[in-house]
Coordinates of C-alpha atoms and ligand atoms in Angstrom, one line a residue:
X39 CA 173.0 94.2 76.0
X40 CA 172.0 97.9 76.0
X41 CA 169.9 99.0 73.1
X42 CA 171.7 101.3 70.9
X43 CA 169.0 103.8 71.0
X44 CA 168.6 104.0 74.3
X45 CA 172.8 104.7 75.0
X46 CA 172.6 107.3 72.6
X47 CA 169.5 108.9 74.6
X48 CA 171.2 108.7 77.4
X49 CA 174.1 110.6 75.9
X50 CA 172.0 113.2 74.8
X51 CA 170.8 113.6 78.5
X52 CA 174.1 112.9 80.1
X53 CA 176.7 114.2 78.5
X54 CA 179.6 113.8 80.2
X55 CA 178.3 111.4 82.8
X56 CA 177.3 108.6 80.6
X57 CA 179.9 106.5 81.6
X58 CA 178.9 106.5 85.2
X59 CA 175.5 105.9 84.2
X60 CA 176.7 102.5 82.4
X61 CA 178.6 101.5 85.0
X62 CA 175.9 101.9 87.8
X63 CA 173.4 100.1 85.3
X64 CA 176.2 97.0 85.7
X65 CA 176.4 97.4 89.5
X66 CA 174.5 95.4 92.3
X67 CA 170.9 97.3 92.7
X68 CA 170.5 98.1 96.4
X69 CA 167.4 96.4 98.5
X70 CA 165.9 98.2 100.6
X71 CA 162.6 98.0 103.0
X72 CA 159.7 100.4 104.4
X73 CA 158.9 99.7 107.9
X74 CA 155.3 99.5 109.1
X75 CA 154.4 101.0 112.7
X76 CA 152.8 98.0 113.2
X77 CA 155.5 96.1 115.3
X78 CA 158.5 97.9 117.6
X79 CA 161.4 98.0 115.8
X80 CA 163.8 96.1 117.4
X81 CA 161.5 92.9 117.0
X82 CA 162.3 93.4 112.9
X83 CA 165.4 90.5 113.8
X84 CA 165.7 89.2 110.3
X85 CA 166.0 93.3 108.9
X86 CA 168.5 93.6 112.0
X87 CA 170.6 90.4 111.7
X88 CA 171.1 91.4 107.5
X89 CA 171.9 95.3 108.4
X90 CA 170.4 98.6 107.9
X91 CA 171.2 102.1 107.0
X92 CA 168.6 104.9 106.6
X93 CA 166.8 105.5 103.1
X94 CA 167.7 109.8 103.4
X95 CA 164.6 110.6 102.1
X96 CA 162.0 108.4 104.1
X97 CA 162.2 108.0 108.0
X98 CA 160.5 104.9 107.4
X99 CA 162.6 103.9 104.5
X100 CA 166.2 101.5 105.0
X101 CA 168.8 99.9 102.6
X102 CA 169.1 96.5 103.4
X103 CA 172.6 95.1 103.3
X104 CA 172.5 91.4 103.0
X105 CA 169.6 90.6 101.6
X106 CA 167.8 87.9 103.6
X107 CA 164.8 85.5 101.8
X108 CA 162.2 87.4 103.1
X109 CA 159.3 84.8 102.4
X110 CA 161.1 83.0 105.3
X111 CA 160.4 85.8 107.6
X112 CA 156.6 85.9 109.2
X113 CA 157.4 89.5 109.8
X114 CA 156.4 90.5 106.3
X115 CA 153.4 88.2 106.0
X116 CA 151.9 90.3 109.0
X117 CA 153.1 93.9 107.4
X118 CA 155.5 94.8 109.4
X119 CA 157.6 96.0 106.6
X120 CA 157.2 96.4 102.9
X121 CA 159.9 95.6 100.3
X122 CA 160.4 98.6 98.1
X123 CA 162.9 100.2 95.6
X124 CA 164.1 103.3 97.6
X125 CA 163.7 106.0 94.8
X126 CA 160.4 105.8 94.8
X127 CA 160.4 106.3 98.3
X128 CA 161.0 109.6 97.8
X129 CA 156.7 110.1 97.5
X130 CA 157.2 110.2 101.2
X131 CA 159.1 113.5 100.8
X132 CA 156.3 115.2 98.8
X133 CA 153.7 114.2 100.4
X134 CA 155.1 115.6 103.6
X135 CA 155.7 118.7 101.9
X136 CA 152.7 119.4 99.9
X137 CA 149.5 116.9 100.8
X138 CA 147.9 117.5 104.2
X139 CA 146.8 113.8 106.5
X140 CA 143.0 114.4 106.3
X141 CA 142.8 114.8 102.3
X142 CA 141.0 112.5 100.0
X143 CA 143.6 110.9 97.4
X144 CA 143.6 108.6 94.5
X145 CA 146.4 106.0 92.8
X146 CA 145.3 105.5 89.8
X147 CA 148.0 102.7 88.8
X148 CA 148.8 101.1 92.2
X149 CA 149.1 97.6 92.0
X150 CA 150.8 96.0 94.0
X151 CA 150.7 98.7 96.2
X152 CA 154.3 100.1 97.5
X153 CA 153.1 103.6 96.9
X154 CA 149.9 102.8 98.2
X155 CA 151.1 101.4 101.6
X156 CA 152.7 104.6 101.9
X157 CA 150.2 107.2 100.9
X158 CA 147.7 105.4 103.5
X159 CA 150.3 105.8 106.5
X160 CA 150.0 109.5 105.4
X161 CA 146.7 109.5 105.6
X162 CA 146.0 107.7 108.6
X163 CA 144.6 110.7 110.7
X164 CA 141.5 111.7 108.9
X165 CA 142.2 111.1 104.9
X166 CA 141.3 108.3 102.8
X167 CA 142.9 106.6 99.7
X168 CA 140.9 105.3 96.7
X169 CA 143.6 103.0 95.7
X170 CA 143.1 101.5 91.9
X171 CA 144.2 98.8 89.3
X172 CA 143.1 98.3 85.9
X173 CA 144.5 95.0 85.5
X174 CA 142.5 92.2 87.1
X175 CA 145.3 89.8 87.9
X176 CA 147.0 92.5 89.8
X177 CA 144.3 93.7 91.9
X178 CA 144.4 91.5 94.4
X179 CA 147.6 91.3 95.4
X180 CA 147.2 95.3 95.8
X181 CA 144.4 94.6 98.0
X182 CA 146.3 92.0 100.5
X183 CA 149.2 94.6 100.7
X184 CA 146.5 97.3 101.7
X185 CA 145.2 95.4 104.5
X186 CA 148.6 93.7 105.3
X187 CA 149.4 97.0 106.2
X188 CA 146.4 98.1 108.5
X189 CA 145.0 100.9 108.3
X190 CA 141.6 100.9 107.4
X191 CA 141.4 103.6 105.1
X192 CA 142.1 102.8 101.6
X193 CA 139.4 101.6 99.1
X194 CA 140.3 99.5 96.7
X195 CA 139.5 99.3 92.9
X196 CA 139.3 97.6 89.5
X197 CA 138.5 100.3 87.1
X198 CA 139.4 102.2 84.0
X199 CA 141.0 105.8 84.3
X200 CA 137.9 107.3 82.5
X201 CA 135.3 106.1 85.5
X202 CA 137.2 108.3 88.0
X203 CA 137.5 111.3 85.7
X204 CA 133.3 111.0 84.2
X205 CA 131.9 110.1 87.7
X206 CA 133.8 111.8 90.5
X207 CA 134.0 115.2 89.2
X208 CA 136.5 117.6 91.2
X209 CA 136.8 114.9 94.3
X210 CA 140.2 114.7 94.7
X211 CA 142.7 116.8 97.0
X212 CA 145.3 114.8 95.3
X213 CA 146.0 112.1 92.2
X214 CA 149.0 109.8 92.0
X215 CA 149.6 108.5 88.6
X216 CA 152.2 106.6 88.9
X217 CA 152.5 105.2 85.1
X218 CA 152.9 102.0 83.2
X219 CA 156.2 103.2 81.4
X220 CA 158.5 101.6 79.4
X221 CA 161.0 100.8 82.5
X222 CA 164.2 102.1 81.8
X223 CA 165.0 102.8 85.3
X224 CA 164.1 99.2 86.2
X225 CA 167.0 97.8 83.3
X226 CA 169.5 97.0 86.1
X227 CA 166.5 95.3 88.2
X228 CA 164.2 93.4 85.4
X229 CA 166.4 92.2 82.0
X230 CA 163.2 92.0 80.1
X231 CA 162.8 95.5 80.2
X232 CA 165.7 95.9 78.5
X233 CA 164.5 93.2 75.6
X234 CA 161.5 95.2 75.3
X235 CA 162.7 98.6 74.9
X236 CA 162.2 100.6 71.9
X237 CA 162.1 103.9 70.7
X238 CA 158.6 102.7 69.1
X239 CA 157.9 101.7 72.5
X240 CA 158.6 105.0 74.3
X241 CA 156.4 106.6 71.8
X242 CA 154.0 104.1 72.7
X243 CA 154.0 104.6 76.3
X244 CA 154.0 108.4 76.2
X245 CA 150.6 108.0 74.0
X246 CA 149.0 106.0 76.7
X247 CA 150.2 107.5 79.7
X248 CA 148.9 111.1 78.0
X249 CA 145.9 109.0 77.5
X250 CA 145.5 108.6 81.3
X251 CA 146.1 112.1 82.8
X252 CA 143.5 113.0 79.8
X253 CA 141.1 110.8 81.5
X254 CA 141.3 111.0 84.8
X255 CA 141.9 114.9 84.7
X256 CA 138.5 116.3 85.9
X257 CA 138.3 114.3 88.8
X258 CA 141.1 116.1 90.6
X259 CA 139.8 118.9 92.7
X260 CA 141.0 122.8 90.8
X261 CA 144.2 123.6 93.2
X262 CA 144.5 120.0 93.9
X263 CA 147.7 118.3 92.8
X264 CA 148.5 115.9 90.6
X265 CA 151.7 113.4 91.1
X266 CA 153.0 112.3 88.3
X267 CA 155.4 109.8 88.4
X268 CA 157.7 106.9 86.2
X269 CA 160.4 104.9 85.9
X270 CA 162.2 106.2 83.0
X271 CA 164.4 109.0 82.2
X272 CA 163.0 109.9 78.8
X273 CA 161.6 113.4 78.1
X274 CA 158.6 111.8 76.1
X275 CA 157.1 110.0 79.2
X276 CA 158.2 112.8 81.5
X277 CA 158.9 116.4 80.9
X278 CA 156.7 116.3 77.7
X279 CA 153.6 114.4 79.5
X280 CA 154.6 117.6 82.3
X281 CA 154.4 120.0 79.7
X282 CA 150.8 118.6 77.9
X283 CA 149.4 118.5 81.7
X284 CA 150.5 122.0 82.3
X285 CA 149.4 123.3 78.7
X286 CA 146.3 121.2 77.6
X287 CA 144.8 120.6 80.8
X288 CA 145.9 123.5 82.9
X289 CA 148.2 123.1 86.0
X290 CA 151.6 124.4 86.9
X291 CA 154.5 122.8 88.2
X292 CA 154.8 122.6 91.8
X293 CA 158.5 122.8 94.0
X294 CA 159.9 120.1 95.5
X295 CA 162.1 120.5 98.5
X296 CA 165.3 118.4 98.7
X297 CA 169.0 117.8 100.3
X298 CA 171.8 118.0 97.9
X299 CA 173.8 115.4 98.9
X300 CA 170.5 113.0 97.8
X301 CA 172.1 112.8 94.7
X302 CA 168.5 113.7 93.1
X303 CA 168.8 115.8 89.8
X304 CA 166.5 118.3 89.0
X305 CA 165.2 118.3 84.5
X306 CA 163.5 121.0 82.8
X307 CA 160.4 120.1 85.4
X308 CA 160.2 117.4 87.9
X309 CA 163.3 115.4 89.7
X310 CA 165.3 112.8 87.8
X311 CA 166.8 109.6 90.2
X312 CA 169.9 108.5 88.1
X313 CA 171.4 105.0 89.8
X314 CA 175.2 106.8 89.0
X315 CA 174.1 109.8 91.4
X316 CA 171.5 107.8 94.1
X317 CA 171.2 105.0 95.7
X318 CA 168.2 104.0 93.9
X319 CA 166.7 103.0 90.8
X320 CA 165.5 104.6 87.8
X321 CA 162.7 107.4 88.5
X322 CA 161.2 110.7 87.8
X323 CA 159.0 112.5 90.1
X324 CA 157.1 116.1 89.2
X325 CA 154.3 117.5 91.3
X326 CA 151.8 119.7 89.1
X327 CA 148.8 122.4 91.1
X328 CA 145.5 121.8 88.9
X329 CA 144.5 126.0 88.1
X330 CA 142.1 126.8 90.1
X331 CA 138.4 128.1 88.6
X332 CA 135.4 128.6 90.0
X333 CA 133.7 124.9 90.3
X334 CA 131.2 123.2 91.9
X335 CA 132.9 120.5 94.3
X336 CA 131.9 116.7 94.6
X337 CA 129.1 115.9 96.9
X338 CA 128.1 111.9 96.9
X339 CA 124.4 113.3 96.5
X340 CA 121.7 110.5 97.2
X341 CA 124.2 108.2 98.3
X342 CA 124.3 108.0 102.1
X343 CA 125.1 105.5 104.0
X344 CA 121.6 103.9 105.1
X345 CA 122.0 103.8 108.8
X346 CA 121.9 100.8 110.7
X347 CA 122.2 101.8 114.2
X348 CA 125.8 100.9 114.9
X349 CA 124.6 99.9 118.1
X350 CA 123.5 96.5 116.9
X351 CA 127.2 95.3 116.1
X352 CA 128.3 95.4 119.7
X353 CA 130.3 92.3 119.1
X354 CA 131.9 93.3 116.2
X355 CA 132.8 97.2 117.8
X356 CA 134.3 95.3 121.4
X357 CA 136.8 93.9 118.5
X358 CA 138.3 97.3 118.0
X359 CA 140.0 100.0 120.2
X360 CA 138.4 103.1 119.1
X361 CA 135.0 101.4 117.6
X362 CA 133.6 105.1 117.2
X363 CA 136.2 105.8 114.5
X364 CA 134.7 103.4 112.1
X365 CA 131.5 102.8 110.3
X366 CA 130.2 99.3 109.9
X367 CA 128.3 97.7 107.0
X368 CA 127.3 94.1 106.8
X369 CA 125.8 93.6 103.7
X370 CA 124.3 90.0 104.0
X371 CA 126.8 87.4 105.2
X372 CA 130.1 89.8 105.4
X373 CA 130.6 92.8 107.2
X374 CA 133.4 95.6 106.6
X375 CA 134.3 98.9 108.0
X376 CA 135.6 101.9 107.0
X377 CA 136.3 105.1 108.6
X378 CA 133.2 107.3 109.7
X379 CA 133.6 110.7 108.3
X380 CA 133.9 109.0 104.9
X381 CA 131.0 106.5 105.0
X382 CA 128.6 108.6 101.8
X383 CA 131.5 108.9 99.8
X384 CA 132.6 104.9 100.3
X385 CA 128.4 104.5 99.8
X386 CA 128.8 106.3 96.3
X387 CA 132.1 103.6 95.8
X388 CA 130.6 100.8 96.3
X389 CA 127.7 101.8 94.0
X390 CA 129.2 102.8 91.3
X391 CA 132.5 101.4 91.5
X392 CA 134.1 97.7 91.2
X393 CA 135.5 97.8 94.9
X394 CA 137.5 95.1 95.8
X395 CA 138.3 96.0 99.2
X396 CA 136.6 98.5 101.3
X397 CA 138.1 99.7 104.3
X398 CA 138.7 96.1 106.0
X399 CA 136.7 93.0 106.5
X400 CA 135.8 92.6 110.1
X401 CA 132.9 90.3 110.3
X402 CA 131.2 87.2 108.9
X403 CA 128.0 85.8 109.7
X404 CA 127.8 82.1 110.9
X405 CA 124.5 81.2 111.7
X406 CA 123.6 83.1 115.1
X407 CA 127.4 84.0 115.5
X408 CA 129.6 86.7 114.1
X409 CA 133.4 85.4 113.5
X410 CA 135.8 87.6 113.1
X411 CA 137.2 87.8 109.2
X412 CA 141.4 87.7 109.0
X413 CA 141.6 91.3 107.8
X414 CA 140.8 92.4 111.1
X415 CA 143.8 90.4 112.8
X416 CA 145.8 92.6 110.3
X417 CA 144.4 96.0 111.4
X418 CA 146.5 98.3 113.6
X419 CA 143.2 99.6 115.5
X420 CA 142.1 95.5 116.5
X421 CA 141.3 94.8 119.6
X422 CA 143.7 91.8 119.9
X423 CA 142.3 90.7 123.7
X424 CA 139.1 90.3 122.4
X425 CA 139.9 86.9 121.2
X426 CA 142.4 84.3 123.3
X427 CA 146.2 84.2 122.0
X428 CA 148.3 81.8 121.2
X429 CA 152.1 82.3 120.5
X430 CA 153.6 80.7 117.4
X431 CA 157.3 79.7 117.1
X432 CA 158.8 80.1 113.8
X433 CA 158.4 77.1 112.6
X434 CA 154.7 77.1 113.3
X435 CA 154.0 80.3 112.0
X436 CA 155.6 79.3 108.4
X437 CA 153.5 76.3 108.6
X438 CA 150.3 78.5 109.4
X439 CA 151.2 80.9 106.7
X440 CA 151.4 77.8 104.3
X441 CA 148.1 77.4 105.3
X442 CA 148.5 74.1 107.0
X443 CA 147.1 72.6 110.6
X444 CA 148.1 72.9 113.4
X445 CA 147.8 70.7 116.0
X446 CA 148.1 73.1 119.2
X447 CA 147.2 71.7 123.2
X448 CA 145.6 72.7 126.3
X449 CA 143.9 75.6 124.9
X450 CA 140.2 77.0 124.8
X451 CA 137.7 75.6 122.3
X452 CA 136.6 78.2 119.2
X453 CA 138.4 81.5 117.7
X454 CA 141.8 82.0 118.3
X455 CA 144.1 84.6 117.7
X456 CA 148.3 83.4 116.4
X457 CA 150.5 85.4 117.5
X458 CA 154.7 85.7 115.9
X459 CA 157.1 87.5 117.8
X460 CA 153.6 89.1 119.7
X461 CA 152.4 90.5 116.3
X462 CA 149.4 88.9 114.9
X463 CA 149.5 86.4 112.0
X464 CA 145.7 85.7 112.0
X465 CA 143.1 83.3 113.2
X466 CA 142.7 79.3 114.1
X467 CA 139.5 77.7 115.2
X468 CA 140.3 75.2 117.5
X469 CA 137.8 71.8 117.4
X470 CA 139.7 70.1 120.1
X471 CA 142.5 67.4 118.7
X472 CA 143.4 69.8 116.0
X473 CA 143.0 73.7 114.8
X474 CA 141.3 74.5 111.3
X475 CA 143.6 77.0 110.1
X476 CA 141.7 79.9 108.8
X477 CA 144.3 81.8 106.8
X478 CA 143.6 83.1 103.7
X479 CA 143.9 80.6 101.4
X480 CA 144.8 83.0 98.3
X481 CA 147.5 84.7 100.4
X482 CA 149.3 81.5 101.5
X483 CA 152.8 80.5 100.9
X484 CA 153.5 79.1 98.0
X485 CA 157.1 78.6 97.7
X486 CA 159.7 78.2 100.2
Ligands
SAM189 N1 152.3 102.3 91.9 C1 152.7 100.9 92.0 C2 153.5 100.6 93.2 O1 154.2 101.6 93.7 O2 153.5 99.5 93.7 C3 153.4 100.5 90.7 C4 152.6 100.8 89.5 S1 153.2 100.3 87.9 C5 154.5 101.4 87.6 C6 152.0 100.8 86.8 C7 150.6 100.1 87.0 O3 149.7 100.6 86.0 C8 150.6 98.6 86.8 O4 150.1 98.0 87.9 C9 149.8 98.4 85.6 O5 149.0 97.2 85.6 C10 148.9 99.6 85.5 N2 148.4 99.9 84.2 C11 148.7 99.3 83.0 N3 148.0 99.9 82.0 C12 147.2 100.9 82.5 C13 146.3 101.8 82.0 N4 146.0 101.8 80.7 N5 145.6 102.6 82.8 C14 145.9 102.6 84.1 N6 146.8 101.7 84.7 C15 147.5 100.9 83.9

């Protein structure tokens, strides 16, 4: 049941229109999925066989009409496709309007990682994402999803909001916070938000998420822009945090493009999803410019990159297609990469940041040899012939995602590449009556 509080909120919000509110909240939430460039589009059969309709706001985005169990379907083990609510989809819009590919952005509050997935497919000629989670538990899930998807340019990070804003002074071209909130728009989705709600709670929320923008304020760049986003439809955690930003801190609310017929209403700043008006859940979106001043900009001073000549990790570069686009570090047994025209910033990250995930694993030393680590099977830019292929049928592929043996014939000795529906699930070493399956073990299939 509803709180109280919380329908006569809405009332004072909706007037009229708080009937159809209730009603939607008692309807079927849509699913819907974003689709990865990873793999052609007609081989996404299990998004095919349970029907799809385009998500208006995100080319990449589609309402899913049946949903299917989508643990069963390899396809999203490799990244091929993301499950996400399709309101907050809509960051596609804005970034398209308002963030160009090369910049340098930050999530602040990304686990586990549906806005991240999509800010790095933004990004993916020339920019780089600093994605970040404060919780610990959630961090690594954030991290699989980021290099599930394949692009090579997101950092990832475990650290408080404070960090960002004392030691990366005016970096950033662009900050998402997308905040914890207290989840009204996810009611329909998640009944223990509704137990949870208060008004105390609200009040709560809006303290912390102020909190946050206070902290992580100076790191965005002056005329960069802040995206601030929730899933609730209250003024306290929205339009007020808007105002505060815009008043306190110094920014001003920034247009937002968008079709009528989306359904999307606009508040007193920023864009309100209600689930009676889109095909969506609960959100609020509101761009804000960061005033501009004169200001010395963030140089990662005394923190490059030693060089090792890239030259020595031949191996490792014949792995990718465009080897020159990435730098590569190998710092004792491991070895990741990152792309090149970021490297002294990612050196200052890893210094004096908890990074999680940098770029994407590519190598690890065993003994005289260099084997290939699975991250790399994951990334769009691998080099797939440089290993030997073997093609998985489903079965097999559910098994090797459940990180089980397989016992495959006839083929080569050493590092293998599995292959589902000719997209790559990972690698197997093969010893000869049987193939160690090297899957990450933390990743694996729990449930079926
Ligand atoms: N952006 C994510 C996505 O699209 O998948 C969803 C983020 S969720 C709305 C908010 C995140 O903020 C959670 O992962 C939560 O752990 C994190 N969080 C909680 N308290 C926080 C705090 N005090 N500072 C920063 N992040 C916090």
């Amino acid at each position: 049941m509803l709180p109280f509080d919380f329908i006569e909120q809405m009332r004072s919000y909706l007037g009229d229109e708080l009937d159809a509110f209730l009603k939607a909240l008692q309807s079927e939430r849509e699913t819907s999925v974003r689709v990865n460039t990873k793999a052609p589009f007609d081989a996404l059969h299990v998004l095919h066989k349970a029907g799809l309709e385009e998500v208006p706001w995100c080319p990449e985005g589609y309402y899913v009409r049946h949903r299917p169990q989508f643990t069963l379907d390899p396809m999203m083990h490799a990244g091929c496709y993301y499950v996400q609510e399709p309101s907050s989809m809509f960051l596609s819009e804005v970034l398209d309007q308002l963030v160009p590919h090369d910049s340098v952005v930050l999530d602040l509050c990304a686990a586990p990682g549906g806005k991240s997935t999509l800010i790095s497919e933004h990004l993916v000629a020339g920019g780089l994402l600093i994605s970040n989670e404060v919780v610990r538990q959630r961090v690594f899930v954030l991290s699989e999803n980021v290099q599930k998807w394949g692009n090579g340019n997101v950092v990832v990070t475990h650290n408080q909001p404070r960090d960002f804003g004392d030691k990366l002074e005016n970096l950033f071209d662009c900050v998402l916070v997308d905040a914890p909130c207290s989840g009204e728009g996810m009611f329909r989705k998640d009944g223990g938000a509704v137990d949870e709600w208060s008004l105390k709670n609200v009040e709560m929320c809006a303290a912390r998420q102020k909190d946050i923008l206070r902290h992580v304020w100076p790191a965005l760049k002056p005329g960069g822009l802040l995206i601030y986003s929730t899933c609730t439809y209250n003024e306290h955690e929205n339009e007020e945090n808007v105002a505060f930003v815009c008043d306190e801190l110094g920014a001003e609310v920034m247009p937002v493009e968008y079709e009528e017929s989306w359904g999307i209403t606009a508040g007193k700043a920023g864009l309100h999803f209600y689930p009676h008006k889109v095909r969506g859940e609960g959100f609020y979106i509101c761009v804000l410019r960061k005033h501009d001043a004169s200001f010395v900009p963030f140089r990662a001073k005394g923190d490059k990159e030693r060089q090792q000549g890239q030259e020595a990790y031949s191996d490792m570069r014949s792995w990718l297609c465009t080897p020159d686009k990435w730098f590569i570090r190998q710092n004792e047994r491991f070895a990741d990469a990152y792309p090149i025209e970021h490297k002294d910033l990612i050196a200052y990250l890893s210094k004096h940041f908890i990074c999680v995930s940098t770029g994407f694993g590519i190598g690890e030393q065993r003994g005289r040899f260099m084997a290939p680590q699975h991250s790399l099977s994951m990334l769009k830019d691998f080099r797939r012939e440089a290993f030997p292929q073997v093609s998985l049928t489903e079965e097999q592929a559910l098994s090797y995602l459940r990180s089980e043996a397989l016992t495959l014939s006839n083929l080569p000795f050493g590092t293998l590449l599995v292959t589902y529906n000719d997209v790559p699930l990972g690698f197997v070493k093969n010893v000869g009556n049987h193939s160690n399956n090297l899957y990450p073990n933390e990743w694996r299939i729990r449930r079926l």
